[in-house]
Short mmCIF file of C-alpha atoms in Angstrom, two decimals:
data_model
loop_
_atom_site.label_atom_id
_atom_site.label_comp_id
_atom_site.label_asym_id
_atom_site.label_seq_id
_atom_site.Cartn_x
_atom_site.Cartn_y
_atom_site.Cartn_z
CA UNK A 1495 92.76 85.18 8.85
CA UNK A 1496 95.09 83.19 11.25
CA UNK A 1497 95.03 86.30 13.92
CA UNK A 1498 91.19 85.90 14.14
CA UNK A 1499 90.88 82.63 14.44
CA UNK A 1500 94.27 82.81 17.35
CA UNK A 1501 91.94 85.00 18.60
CA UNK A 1502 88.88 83.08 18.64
CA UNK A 1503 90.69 80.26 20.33
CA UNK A 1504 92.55 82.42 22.61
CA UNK A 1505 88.69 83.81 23.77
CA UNK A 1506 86.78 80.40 23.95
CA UNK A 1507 90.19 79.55 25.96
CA UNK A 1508 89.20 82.52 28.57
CA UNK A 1509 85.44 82.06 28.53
CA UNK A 1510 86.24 78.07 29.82
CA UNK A 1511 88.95 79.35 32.75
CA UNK A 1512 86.32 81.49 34.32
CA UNK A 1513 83.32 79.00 34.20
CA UNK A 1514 85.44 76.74 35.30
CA UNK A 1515 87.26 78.72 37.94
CA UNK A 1516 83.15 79.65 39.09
CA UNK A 1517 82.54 75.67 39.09
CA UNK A 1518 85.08 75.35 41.24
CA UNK A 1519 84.35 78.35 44.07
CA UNK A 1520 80.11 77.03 44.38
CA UNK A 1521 81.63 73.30 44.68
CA UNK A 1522 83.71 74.75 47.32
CA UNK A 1523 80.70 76.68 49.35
CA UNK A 1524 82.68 79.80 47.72
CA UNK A 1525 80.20 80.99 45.38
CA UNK A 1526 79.71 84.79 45.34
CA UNK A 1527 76.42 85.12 44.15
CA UNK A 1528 74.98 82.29 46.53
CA UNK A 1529 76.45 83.78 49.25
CA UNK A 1530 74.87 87.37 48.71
CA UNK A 1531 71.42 85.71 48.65
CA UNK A 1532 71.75 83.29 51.29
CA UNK A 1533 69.47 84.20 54.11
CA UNK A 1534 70.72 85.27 57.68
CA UNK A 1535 71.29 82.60 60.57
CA UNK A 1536 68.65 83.12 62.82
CA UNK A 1537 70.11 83.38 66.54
CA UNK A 1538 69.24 80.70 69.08
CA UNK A 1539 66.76 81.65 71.72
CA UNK A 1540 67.72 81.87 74.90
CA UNK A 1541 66.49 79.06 78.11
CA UNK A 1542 65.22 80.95 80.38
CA UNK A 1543 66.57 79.99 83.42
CA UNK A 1544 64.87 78.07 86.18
CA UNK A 1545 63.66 80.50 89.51
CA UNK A 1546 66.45 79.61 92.20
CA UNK A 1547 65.78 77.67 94.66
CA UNK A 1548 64.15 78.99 97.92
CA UNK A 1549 66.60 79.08 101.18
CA UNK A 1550 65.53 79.13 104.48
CA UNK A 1551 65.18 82.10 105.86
CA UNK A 1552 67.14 83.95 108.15
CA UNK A 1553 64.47 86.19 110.19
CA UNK A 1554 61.76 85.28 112.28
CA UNK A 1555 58.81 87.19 113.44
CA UNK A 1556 55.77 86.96 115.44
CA UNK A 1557 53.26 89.49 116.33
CA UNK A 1558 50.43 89.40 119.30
CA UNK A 1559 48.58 92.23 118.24
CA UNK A 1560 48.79 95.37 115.86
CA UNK A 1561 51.27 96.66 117.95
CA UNK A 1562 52.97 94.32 120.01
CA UNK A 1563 55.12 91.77 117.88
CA UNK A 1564 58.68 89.85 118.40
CA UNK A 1565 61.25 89.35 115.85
CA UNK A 1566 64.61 88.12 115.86
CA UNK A 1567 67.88 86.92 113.18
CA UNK A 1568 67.57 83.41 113.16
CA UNK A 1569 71.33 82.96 113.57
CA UNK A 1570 73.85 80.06 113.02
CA UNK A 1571 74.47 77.42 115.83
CA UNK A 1572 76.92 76.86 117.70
CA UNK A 1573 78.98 80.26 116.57
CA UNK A 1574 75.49 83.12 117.14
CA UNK A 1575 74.05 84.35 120.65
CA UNK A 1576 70.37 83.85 120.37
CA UNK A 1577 68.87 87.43 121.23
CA UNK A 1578 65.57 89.08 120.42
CA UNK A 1579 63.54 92.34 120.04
CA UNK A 1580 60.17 93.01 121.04
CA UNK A 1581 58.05 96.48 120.35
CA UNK A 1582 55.00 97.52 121.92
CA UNK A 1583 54.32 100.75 119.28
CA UNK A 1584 53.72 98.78 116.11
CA UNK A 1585 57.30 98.69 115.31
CA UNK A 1586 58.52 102.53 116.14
CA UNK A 1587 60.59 101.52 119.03
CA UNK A 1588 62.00 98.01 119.15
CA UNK A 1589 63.92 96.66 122.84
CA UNK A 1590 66.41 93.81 122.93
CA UNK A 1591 66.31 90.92 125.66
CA UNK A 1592 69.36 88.35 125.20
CA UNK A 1593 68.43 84.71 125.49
CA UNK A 1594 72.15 83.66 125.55
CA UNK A 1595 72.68 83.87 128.71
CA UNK A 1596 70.89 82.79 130.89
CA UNK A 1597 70.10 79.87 128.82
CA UNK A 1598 72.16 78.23 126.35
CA UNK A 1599 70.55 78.95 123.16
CA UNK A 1600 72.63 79.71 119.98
CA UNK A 1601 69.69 80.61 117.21
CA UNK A 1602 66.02 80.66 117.22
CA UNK A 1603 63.78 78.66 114.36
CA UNK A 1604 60.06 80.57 115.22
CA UNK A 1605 58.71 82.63 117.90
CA UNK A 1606 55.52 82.37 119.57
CA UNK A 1607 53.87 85.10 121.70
CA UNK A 1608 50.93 83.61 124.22
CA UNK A 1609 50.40 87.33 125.54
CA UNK A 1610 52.30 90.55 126.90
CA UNK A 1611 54.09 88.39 129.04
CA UNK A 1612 54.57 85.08 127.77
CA UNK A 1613 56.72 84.23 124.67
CA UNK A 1614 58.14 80.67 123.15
CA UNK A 1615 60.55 80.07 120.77
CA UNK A 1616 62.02 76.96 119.18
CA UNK A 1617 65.79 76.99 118.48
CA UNK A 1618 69.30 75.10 119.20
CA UNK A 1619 70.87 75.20 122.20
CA UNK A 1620 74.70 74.00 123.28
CA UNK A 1621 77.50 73.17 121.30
CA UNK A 1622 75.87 70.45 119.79
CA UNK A 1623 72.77 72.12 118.74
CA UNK A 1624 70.37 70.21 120.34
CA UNK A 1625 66.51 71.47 119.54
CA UNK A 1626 65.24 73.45 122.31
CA UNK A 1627 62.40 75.21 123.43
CA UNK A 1628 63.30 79.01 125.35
CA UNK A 1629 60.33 80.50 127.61
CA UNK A 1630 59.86 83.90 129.12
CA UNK A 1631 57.11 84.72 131.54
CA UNK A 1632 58.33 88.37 132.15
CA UNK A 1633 58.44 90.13 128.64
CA UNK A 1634 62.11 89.15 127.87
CA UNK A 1635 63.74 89.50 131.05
CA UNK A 1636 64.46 86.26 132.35
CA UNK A 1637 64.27 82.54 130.20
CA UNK A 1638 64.51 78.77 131.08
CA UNK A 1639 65.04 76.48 128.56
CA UNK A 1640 63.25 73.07 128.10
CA UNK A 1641 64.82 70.95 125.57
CA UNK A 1642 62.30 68.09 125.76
CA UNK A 1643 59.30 70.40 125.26
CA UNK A 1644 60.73 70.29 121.53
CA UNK A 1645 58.71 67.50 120.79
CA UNK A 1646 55.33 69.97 121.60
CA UNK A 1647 56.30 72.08 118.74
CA UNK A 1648 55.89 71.99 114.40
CA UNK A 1649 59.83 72.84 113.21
CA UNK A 1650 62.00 72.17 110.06
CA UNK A 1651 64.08 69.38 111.07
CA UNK A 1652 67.86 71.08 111.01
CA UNK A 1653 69.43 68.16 110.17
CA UNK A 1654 67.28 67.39 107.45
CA UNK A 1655 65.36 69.72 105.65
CA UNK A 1656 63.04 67.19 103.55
CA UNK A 1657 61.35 66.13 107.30
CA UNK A 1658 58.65 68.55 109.66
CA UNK A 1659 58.94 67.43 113.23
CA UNK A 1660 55.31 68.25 114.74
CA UNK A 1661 53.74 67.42 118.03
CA UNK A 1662 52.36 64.26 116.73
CA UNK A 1663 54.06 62.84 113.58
CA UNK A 1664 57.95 63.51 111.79
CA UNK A 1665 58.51 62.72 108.45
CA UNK A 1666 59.39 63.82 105.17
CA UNK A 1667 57.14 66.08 102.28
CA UNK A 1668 56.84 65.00 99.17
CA UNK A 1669 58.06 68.58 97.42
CA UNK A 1670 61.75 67.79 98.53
CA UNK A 1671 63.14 70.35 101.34
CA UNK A 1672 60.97 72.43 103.02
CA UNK A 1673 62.23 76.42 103.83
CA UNK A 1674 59.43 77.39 106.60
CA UNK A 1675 56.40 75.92 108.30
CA UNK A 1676 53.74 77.58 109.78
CA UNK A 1677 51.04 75.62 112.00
CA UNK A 1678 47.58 77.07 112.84
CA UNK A 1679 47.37 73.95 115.84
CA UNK A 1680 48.79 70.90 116.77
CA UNK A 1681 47.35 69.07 113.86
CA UNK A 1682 47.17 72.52 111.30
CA UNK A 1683 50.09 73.01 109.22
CA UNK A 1684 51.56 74.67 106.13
CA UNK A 1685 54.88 74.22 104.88
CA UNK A 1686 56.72 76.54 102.02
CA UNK A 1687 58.72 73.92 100.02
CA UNK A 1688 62.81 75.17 98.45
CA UNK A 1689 60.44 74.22 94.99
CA UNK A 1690 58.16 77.36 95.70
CA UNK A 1691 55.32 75.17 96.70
CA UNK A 1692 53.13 75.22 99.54
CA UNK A 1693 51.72 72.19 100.96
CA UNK A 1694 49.27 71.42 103.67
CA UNK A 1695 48.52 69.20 106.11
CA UNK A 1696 45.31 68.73 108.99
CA UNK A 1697 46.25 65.48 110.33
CA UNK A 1698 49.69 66.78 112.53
CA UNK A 1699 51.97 65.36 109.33
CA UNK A 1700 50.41 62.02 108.50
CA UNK A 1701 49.53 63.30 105.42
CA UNK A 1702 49.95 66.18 103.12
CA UNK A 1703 48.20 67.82 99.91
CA UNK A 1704 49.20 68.12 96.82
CA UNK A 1705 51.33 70.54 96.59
CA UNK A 1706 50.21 74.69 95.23
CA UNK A 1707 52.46 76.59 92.95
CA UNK A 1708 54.09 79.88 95.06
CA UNK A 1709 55.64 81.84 92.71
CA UNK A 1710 57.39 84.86 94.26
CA UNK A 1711 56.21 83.74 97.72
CA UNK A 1712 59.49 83.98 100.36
CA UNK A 1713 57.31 83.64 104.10
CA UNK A 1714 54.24 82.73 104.90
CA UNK A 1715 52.27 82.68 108.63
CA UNK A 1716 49.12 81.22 109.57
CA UNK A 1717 46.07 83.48 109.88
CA UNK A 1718 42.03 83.20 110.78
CA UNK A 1719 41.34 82.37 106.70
CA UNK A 1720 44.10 80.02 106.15
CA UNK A 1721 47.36 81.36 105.66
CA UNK A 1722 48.94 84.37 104.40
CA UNK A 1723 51.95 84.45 101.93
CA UNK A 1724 54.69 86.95 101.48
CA UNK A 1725 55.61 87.05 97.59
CA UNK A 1726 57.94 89.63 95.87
CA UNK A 1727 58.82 89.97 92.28
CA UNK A 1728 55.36 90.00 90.91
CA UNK A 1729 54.86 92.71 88.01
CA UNK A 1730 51.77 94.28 89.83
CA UNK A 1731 53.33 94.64 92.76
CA UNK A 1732 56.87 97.23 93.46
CA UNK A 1733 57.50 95.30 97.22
CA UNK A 1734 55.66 92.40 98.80
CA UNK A 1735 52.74 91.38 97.93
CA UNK A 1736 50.52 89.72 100.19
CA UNK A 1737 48.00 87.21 99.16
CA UNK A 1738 45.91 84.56 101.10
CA UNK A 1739 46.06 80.73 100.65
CA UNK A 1740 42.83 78.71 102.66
CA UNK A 1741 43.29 75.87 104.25
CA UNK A 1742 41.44 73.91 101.11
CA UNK A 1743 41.93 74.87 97.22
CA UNK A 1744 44.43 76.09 95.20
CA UNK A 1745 43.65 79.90 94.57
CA UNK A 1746 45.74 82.42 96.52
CA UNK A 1747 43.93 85.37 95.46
CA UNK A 1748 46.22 89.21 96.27
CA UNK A 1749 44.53 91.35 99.25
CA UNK A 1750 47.45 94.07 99.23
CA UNK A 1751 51.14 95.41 98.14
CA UNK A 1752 53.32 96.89 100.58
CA UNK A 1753 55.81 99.39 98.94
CA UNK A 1754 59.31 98.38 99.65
CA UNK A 1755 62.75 97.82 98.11
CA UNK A 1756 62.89 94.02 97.07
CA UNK A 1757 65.85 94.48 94.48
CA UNK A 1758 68.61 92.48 96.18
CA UNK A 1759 67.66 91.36 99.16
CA UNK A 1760 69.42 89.19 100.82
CA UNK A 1761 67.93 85.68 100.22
CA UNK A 1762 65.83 85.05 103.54
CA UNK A 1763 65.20 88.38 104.90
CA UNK A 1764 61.42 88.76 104.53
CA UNK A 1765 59.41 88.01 107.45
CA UNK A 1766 55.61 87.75 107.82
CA UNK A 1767 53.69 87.40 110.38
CA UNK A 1768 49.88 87.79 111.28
CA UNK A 1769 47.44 88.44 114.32
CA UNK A 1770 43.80 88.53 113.31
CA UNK A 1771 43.34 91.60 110.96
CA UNK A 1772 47.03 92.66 111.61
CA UNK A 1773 49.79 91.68 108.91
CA UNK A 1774 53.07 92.60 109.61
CA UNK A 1775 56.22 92.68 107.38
CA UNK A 1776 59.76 92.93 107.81
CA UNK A 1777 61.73 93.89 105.20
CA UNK A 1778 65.09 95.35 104.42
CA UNK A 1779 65.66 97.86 107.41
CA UNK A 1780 61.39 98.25 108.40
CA UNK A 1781 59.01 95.99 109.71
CA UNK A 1782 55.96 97.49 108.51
CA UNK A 1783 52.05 96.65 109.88
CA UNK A 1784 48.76 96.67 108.03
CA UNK A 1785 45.37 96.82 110.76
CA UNK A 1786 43.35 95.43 107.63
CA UNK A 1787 44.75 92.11 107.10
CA UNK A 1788 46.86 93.27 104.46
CA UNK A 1789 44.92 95.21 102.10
CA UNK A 1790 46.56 98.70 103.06
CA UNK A 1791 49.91 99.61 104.63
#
């Protein structure tokens, strides 16, 4: 009789240790059973990360025609030679004409080509880098500089990005820092802001619109319906895609894709630039033209 009842004890003793010792594990976030059941963390999503900003770019272009066009690396003054290619076979067969000497041009902003003969650009000249304007009246062969005929011409300001000089007003945009302009006249302007926005202006700067979403657009020229953009990493399009912005509204509707290598590019490097129905391209190693303003390549 007094083994059972030792034994009883003994058993009650037992049962009390191991609630107890179970008490004690949940209190401490230990408990076996809780943790089996309890559901799975779910992992934190991701922030995308915001599109880089835009830089400005380091190639400039300009055709006359379908198959005469200039184009040139933008270069870094004082420490480049300002030099330049022209082609007169839609890009087959490209010639290079030194600006540096005979004038004393280090890099070129923008090119303009009047005709077969005549040719502007805009760049900085000297050791200081003073904003210049280079002129050729012989295809290339021969220059003369004119550094107060800067004033004549639509540029990003060098020094500071934010401002457009143009031939009647300077100041700044309201997107911030502005990569490229391209100006259809003296008054006539579009400007691709480091935001990837495009603004416009038709009063030579006074004013500007609000500003259009670009996303994917790297270039962008002036053309007879407004201006054409130069936009890569869109999922309908394996190269550039070309699309058309007017000089009023907002859409930018695609006429074309031009199959090309856009996977690491060097930030920069695309180039557009039109001459009525002709759109040409250069990227990577080829500068490519379409006769149909960009539709087909």
């Amino acid at each position: 009789m007094v083994a059972l009842v030792l034994f009883l004890v003994i058993d009650v003793a037992l049962v009390a240790f191991a609630l107890n010792r179970a008490s004690g594990l949940g209190a401490l976030g230990l408990d076996p059973a809780a943790r089996a059941t309890a559901a799975p963390t779910a992992a934190a999503t991701p922030t995308p990360e915001p599109p880089a900003a835009l830089v400005a770019p380091t190639r400039t272009l300009s055709a006359l025609n379908a198959t005469v066009a200039w184009r040139g690396d933008i270069g870094t003054c004082p420490a480049s030679v300002a030099a330049l290619e022209s082609t007169t076979d839609g890009g087959a067969t490209w010639d290079r004409y030194p600006l540096n000497p005979p004038t004393d041009m280090r890099s070129v902003f923008s090119i303009d080509v009047i005709d077969r003969s005549e040719v502007h650009v805009v760049g900085q000249s000297g050791d200081d880098c003073v904003t210049s304007v280079g002129r050729s009246y012989t295809s290339g062969l021969d220059w003369v500089e004119s550094p107060e005929q800067a004033r004549t011409a639509w540029y990003v300001d060098p020094a500071d990005p934010a401002i457009v000089r143009s031939p009647s007003k300077s100041g700044p945009l309201p997107c911030g820092p502005v990569v490229q302009v391209a100006a259809a006249d003296n008054l006539t302007a579009a400007a691709l802001c480091a935001d990837r926005t495009v603004q416009r202006t038709a009063d030579g700067g006074l004013t500007w619109d609000a500003a259009v979403p670009a996303p994917g657009v790297v270039a962008l020229a002036s053309g007879p319906d407004g201006y054409v953009l130069a936009a890569i990493g869109d999922e309908a399009c394996d190269g550039v895609q070309v699309r058309v912005l007017p000089e009023s509204g907002t859409d930018a509707p695609a006429l074309g894709c031009l199959p090309a290598r856009t996977t690491d590019l060097p930030a920069g490097s695309v180039a557009v630039s039109v001459a009525t129905d002709a759109v040409w391209v250069w990227v990577d190693e080829a500068v490519r033209v379409s006769q149909d303003g960009g539709i087909t390549w």
